[in-house]
GROMACS .gro file of C-alpha atoms in nm:
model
  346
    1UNK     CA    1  -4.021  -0.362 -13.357
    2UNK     CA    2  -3.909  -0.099 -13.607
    3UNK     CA    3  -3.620   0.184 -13.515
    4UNK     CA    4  -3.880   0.428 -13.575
    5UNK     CA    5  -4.085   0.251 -13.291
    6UNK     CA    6  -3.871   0.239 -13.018
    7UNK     CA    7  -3.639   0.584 -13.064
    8UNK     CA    8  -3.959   0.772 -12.883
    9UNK     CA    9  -3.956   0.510 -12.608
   10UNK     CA   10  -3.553   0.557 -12.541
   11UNK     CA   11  -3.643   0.979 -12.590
   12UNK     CA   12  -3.910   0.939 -12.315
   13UNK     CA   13  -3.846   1.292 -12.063
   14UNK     CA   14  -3.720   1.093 -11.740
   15UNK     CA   15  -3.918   1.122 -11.399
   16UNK     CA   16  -3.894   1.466 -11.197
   17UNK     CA   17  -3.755   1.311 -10.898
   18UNK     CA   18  -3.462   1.199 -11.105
   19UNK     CA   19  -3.417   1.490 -11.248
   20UNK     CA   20  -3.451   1.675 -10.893
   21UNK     CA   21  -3.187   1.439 -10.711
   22UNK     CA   22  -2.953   1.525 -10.958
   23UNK     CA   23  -2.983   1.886 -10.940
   24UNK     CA   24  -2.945   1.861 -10.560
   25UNK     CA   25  -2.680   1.600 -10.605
   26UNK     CA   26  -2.475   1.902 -10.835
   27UNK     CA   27  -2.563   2.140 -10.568
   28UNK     CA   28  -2.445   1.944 -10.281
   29UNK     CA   29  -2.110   1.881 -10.483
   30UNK     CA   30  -2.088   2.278 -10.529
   31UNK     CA   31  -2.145   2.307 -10.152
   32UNK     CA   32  -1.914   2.080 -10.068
   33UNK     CA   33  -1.592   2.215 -10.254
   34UNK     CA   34  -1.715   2.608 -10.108
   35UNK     CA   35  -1.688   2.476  -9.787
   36UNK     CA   36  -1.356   2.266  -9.841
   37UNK     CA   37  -1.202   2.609 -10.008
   38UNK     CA   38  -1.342   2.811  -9.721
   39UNK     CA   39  -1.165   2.579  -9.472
   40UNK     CA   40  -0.869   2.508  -9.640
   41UNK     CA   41  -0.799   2.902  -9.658
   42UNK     CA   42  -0.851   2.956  -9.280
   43UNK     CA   43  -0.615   2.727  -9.228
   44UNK     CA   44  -0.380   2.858  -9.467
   45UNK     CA   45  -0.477   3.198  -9.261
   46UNK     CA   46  -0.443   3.102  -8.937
   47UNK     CA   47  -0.128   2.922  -9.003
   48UNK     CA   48   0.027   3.182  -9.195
   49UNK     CA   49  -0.065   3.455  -8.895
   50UNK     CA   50   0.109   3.246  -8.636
   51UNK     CA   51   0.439   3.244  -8.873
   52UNK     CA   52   0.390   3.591  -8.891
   53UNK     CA   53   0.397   3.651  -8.531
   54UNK     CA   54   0.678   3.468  -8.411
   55UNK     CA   55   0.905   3.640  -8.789
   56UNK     CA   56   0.797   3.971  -8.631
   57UNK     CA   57   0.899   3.831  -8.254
   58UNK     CA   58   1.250   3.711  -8.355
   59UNK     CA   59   1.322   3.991  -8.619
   60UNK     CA   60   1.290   4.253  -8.329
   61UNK     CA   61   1.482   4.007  -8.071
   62UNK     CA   62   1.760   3.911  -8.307
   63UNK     CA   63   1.946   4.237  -8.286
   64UNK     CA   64   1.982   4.158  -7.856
   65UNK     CA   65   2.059   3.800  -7.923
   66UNK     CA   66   2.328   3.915  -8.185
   67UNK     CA   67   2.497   4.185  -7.963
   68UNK     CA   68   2.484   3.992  -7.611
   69UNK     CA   69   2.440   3.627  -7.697
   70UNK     CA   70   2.410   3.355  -7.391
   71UNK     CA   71   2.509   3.602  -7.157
   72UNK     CA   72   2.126   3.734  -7.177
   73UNK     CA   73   2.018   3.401  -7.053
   74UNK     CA   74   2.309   3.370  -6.796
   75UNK     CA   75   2.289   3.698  -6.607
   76UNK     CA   76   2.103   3.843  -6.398
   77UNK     CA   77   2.015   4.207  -6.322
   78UNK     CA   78   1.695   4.267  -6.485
   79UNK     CA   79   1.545   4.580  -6.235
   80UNK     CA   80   1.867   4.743  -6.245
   81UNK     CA   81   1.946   4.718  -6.599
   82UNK     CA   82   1.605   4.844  -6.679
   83UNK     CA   83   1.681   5.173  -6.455
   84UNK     CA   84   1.985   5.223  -6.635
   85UNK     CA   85   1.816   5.171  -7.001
   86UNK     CA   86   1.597   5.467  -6.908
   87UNK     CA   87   1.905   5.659  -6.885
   88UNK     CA   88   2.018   5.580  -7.235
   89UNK     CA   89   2.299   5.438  -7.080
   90UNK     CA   90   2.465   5.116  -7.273
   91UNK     CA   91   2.327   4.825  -7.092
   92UNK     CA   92   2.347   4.455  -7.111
   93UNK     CA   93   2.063   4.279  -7.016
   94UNK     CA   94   2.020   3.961  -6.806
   95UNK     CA   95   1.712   3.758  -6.786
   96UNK     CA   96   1.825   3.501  -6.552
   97UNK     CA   97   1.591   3.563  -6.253
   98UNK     CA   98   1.307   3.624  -6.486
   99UNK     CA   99   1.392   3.233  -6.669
  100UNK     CA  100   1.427   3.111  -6.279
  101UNK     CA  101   1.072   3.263  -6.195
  102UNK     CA  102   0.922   3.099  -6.486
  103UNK     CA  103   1.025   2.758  -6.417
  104UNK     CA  104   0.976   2.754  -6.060
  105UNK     CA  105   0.649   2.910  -6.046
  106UNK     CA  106   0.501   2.698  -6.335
  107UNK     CA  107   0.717   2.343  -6.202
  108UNK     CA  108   0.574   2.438  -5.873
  109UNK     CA  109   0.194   2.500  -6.035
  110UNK     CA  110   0.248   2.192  -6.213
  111UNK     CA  111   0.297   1.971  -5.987
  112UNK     CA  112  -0.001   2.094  -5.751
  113UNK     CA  113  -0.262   2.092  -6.016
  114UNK     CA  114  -0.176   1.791  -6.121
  115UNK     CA  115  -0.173   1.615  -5.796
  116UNK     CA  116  -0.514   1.770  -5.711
  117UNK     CA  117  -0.673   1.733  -6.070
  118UNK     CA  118  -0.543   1.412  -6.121
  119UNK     CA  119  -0.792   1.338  -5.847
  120UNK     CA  120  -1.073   1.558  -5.923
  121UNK     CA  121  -1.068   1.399  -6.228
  122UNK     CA  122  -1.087   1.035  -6.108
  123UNK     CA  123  -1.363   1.170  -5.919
  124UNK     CA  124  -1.541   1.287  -6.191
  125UNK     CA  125  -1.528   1.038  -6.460
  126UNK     CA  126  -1.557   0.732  -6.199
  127UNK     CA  127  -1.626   0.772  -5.828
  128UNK     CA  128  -1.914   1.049  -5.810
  129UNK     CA  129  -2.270   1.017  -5.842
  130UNK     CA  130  -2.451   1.083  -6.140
  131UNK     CA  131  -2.656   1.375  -5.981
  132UNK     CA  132  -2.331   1.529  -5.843
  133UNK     CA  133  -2.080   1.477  -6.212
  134UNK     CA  134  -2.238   1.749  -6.395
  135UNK     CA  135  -2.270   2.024  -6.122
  136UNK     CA  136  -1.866   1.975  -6.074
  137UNK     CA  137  -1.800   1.939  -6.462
  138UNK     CA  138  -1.980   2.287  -6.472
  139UNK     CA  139  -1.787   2.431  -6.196
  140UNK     CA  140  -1.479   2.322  -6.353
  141UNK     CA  141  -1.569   2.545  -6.659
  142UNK     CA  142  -1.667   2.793  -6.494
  143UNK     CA  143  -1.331   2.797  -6.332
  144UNK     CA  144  -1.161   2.782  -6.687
  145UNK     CA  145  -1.327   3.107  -6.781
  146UNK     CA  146  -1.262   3.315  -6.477
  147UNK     CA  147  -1.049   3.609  -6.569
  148UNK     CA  148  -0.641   3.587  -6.505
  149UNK     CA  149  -0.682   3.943  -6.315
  150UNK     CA  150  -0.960   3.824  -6.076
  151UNK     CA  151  -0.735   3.531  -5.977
  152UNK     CA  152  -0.492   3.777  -5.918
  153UNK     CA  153  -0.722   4.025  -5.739
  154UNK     CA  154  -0.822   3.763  -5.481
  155UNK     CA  155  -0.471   3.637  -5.432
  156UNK     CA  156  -0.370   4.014  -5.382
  157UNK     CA  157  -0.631   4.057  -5.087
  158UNK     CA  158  -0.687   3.666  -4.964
  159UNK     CA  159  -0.384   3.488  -5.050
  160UNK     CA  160  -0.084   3.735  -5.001
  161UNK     CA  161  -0.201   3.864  -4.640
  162UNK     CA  162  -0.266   3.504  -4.499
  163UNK     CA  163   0.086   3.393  -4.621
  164UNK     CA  164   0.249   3.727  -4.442
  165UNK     CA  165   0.153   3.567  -4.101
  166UNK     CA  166   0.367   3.286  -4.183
  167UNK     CA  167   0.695   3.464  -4.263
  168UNK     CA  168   0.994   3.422  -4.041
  169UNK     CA  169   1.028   3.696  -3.762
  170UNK     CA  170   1.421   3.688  -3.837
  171UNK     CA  171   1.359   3.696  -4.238
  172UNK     CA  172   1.464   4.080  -4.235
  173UNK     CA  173   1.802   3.973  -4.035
  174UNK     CA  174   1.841   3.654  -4.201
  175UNK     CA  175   1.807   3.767  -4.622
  176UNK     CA  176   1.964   4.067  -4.645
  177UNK     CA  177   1.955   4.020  -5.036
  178UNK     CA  178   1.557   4.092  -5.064
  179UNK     CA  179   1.260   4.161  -4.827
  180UNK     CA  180   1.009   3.857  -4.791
  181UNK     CA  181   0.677   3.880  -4.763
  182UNK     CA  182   0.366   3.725  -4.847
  183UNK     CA  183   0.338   3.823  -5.256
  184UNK     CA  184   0.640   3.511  -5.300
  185UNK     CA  185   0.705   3.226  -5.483
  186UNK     CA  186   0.445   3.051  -5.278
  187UNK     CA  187   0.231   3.224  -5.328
  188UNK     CA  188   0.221   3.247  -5.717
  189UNK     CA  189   0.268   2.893  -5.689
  190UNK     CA  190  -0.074   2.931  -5.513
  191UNK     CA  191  -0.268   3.133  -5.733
  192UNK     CA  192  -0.140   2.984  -6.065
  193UNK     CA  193  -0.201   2.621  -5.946
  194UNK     CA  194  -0.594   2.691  -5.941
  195UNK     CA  195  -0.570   2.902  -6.251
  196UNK     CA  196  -0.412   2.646  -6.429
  197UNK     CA  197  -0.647   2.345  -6.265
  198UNK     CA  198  -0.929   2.360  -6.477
  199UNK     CA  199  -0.678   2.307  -6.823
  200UNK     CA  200  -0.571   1.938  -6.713
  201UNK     CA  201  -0.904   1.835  -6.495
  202UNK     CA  202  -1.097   1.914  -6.859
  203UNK     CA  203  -0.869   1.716  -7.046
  204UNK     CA  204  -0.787   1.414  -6.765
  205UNK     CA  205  -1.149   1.404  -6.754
  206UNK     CA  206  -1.174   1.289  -7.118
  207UNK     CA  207  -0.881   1.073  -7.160
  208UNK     CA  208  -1.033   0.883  -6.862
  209UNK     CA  209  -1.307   0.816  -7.001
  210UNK     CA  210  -1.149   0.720  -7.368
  211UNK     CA  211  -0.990   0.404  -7.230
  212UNK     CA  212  -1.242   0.092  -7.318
  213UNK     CA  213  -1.430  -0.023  -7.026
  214UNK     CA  214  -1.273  -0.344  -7.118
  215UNK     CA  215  -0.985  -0.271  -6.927
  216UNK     CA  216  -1.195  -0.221  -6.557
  217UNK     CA  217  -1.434  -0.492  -6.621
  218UNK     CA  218  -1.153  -0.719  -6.673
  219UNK     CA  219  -0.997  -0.610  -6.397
  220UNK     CA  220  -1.244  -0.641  -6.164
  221UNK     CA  221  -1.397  -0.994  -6.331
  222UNK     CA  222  -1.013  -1.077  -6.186
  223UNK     CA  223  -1.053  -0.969  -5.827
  224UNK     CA  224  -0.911  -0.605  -5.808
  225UNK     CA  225  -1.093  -0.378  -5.616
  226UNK     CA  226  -1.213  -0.073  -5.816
  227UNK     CA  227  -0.990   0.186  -5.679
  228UNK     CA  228  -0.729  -0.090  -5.730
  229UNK     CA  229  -0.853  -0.117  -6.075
  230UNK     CA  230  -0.873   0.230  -6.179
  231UNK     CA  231  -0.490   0.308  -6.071
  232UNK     CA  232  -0.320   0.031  -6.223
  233UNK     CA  233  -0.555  -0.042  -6.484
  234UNK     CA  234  -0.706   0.296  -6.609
  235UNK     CA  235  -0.488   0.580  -6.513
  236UNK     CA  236  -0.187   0.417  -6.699
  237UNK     CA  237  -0.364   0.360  -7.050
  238UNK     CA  238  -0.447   0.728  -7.001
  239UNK     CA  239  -0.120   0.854  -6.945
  240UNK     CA  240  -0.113   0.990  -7.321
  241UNK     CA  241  -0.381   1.234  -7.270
  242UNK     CA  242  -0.247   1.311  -6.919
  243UNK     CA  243   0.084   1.372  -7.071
  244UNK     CA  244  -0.164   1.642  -7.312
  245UNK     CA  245  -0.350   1.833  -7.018
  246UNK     CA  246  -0.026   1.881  -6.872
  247UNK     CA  247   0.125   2.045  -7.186
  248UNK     CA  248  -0.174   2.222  -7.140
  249UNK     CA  249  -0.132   2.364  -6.863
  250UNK     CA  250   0.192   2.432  -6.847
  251UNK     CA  251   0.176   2.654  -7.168
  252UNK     CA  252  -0.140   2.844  -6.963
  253UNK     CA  253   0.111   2.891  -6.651
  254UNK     CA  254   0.436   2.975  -6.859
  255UNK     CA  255   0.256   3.251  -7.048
  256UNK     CA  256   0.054   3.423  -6.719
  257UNK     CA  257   0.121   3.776  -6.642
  258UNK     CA  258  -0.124   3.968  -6.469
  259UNK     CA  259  -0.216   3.758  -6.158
  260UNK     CA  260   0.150   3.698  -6.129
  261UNK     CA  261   0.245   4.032  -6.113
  262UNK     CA  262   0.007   4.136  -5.873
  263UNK     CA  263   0.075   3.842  -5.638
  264UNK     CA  264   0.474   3.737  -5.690
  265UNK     CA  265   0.658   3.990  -5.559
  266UNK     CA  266   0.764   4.141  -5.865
  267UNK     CA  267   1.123   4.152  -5.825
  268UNK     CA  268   1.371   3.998  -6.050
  269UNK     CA  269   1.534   3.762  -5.822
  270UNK     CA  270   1.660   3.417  -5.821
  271UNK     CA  271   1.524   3.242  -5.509
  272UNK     CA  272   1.759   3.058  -5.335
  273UNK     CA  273   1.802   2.719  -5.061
  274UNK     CA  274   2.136   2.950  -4.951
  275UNK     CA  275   1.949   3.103  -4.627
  276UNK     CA  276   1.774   2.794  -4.548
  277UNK     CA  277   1.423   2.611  -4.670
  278UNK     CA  278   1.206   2.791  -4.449
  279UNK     CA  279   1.311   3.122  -4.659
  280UNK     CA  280   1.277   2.951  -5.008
  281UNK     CA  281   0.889   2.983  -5.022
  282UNK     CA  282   0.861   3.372  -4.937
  283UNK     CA  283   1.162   3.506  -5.140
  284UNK     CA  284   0.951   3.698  -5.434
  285UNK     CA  285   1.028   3.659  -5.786
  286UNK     CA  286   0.959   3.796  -6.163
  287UNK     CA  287   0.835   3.609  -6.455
  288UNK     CA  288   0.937   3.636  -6.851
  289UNK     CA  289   0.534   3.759  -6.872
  290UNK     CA  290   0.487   3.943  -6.585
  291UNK     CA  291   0.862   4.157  -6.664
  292UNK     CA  292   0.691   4.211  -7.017
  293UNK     CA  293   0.380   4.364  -6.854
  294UNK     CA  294   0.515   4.551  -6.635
  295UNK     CA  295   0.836   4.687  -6.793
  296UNK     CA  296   0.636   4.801  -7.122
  297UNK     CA  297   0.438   5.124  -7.179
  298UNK     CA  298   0.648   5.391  -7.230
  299UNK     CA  299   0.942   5.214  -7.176
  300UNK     CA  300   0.883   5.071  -7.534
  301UNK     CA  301   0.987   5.341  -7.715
  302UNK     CA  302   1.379   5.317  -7.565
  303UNK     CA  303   1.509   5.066  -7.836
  304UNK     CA  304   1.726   4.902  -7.599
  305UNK     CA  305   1.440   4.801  -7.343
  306UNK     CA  306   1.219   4.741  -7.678
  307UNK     CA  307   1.473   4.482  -7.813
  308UNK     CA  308   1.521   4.330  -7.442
  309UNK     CA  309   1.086   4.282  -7.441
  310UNK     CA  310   1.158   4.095  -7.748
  311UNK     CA  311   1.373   3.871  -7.638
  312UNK     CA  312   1.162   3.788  -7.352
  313UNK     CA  313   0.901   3.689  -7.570
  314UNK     CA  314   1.150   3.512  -7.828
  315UNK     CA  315   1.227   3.320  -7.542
  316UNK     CA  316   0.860   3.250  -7.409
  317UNK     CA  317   0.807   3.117  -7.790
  318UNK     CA  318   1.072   2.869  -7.714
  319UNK     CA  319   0.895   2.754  -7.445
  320UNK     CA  320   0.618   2.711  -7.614
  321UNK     CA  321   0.782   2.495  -7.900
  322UNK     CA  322   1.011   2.273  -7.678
  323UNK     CA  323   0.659   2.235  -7.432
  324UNK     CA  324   0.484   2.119  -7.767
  325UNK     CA  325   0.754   1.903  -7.905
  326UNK     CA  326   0.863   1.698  -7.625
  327UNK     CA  327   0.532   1.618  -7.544
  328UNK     CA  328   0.454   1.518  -7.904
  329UNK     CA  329   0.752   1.224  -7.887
  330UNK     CA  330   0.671   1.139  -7.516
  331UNK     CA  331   0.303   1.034  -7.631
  332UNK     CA  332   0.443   0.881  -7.964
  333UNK     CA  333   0.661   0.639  -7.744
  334UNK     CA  334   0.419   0.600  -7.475
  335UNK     CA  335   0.101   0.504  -7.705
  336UNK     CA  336   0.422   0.251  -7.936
  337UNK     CA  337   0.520   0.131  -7.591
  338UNK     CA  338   0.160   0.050  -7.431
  339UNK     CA  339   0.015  -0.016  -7.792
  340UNK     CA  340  -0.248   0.180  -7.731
  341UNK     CA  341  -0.344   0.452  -8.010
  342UNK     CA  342  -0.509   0.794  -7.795
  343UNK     CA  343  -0.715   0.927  -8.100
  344UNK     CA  344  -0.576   1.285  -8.063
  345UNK     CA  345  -0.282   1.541  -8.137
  346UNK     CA  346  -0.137   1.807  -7.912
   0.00000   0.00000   0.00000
């Protein structure tokens, strides 16, 4: 066969399908790298507006941190100080009680939700029925989305009044630093435990279920009992993802401020074991959030109080980073310790 002969045969048009498919296959391509430029810039967004926040945090803090130092961490003396920065009188500020609030409110949330959910969510994933798991999943979410100031509406009227009956009839006699009442440590330890519940039942929930069902069948195929099973066997190749819904909630309870104000006492004082343990629970306290809150408003505009507010939330950023990081190597060396690889980041 000639040249001539078989140059129309290699010209032949090709089929319209192929010629379709690689139209769509060019328009898929195009599609692909506007969506990867699309989400590569939110990130770059997102990321970029979080930097910005905390730069604009610390550049209005670091004037306080530079003029009082550790002191502001040290002290105490918030309420007062705040009375006299009204006056335009030179004050240093002390945000002792406010740091002590913080960590015993949230320590003493912690621990309660965690106890309970830790439960609720062995419940969930293992023990209940299938017609009762996703009524309680839903009212678990449910609980997630109920509004901070409703928590701290029903703890105002409900929670506050029935811990009032249990004060000590010699607390007035006894503390003669602050009154106790009801709205107390306990009782933002109360209110902040539920609020904070629904965080590390979601995520205990999950990380429960994650572990292979290798691990209770074998188990079980070796005698254990299933409750037997599920705490030695389950819970502990879970503890990663425990370790996360704790983080959690823990960054949910360190950053509250409405229902604590309403329900804590709002005082800026360091509770104390001095008067005795049946005291502790009812002396009130004030939290780095709840001071913020409260103390802002027109208040702002005295640049003393404005740079103390800043370092309040300078320091609630810290607590967010050393919350994020130490759980970050505690699940590295768990998961390289159990050799078991979770499948997700904090």
């Amino acid at each position: 066969m000639t040249t001539e002969e078989t140059a129309p045969a290699l010209q032949a048009p090709q089929p319209a399908f192929v010629t379709q498919s690689f139209a769509r296959g060019r328009r898929s391509r195009t599609g692909d790298r506007i969506a990867e430029t699309l989400i590569a810039s939110a990130a770059v967004l997102s990321g970029s507006f979080v930097l910005l926040v905390i730069a604009f945090v610390f550049w209005y803090a670091a004037p306080l941190f530079a003029d009082q130092g550790w002191p502001f961490v040290s002290t105490g003396g918030w309420d007062g100080q705040i009375e006299e920065a009204w006056e335009m009188v030179r004050v240093t500020f002390g945000a002792l009680p406010l740091l002590a609030g913080t960590l015993l409110s949230t320590t003493g949330a912690l621990i309660v939700s965690t106890v309970i959910g830790l439960g609720c969510a062995i419940f969930i994933a293992e023990l209940s029925p299938k017609s009762l798991r996703r009524p309680f999943e839903t009212l678990i979410q449910l609980l997630a989305g109920i509004p901070s100031v409703v928590f701290g509406l029903v703890g105002l009227v409900a929670v506050v009044p029935f811990l009032t009956r249990f004060v000590p009839a010699d607390s007035f006699e006894a503390v003669a630093d602050v009154p106790l009442d009801g709205a107390s440590l306990l009782a933002a330890v109360i209110v902040l435990s539920f609020m904070i519940l629904p965080f590390f039942v979601t995520v205990a929930v999950d990380s429960l279920r994650a572990v292979p069902r290798s691990y209770m069948a074998g188990g079980m195929a070796l005698g254990m009992r299933r409750w037997r099973a599920i705490v030695r066997l389950q819970v502990p190749a879970a503890i990663p993802g425990l370790l996360a819904g704790i983080v959690l909630a823990s960054a949910r309870a360190v950053g509250e401020a409405i229902a604590l104000s309403m329900v804590a006492g709002s005082i800026a004082y360091v509770p104390t074991l001095e008067y005795g343990l049946k005291y502790f629970p009812f002396m009130p306290i004030r939290t780095l959030a709840s001071a913020i809150v409260e103390t802002g408003g027109e208040a702002i505009s005295i640049p003393a109080i404005q740079a103390a507010l800043f370092g309040l939330a300078a320091l609630l950023l810290l607590f967010s980073l050393a919350l994020s990081v130490s759980a970050r190597v505690m699940v590295a060396w768990l998961s390289k310790r159990m050799r078991l690889d979770t499948g997700r980041s904090l």
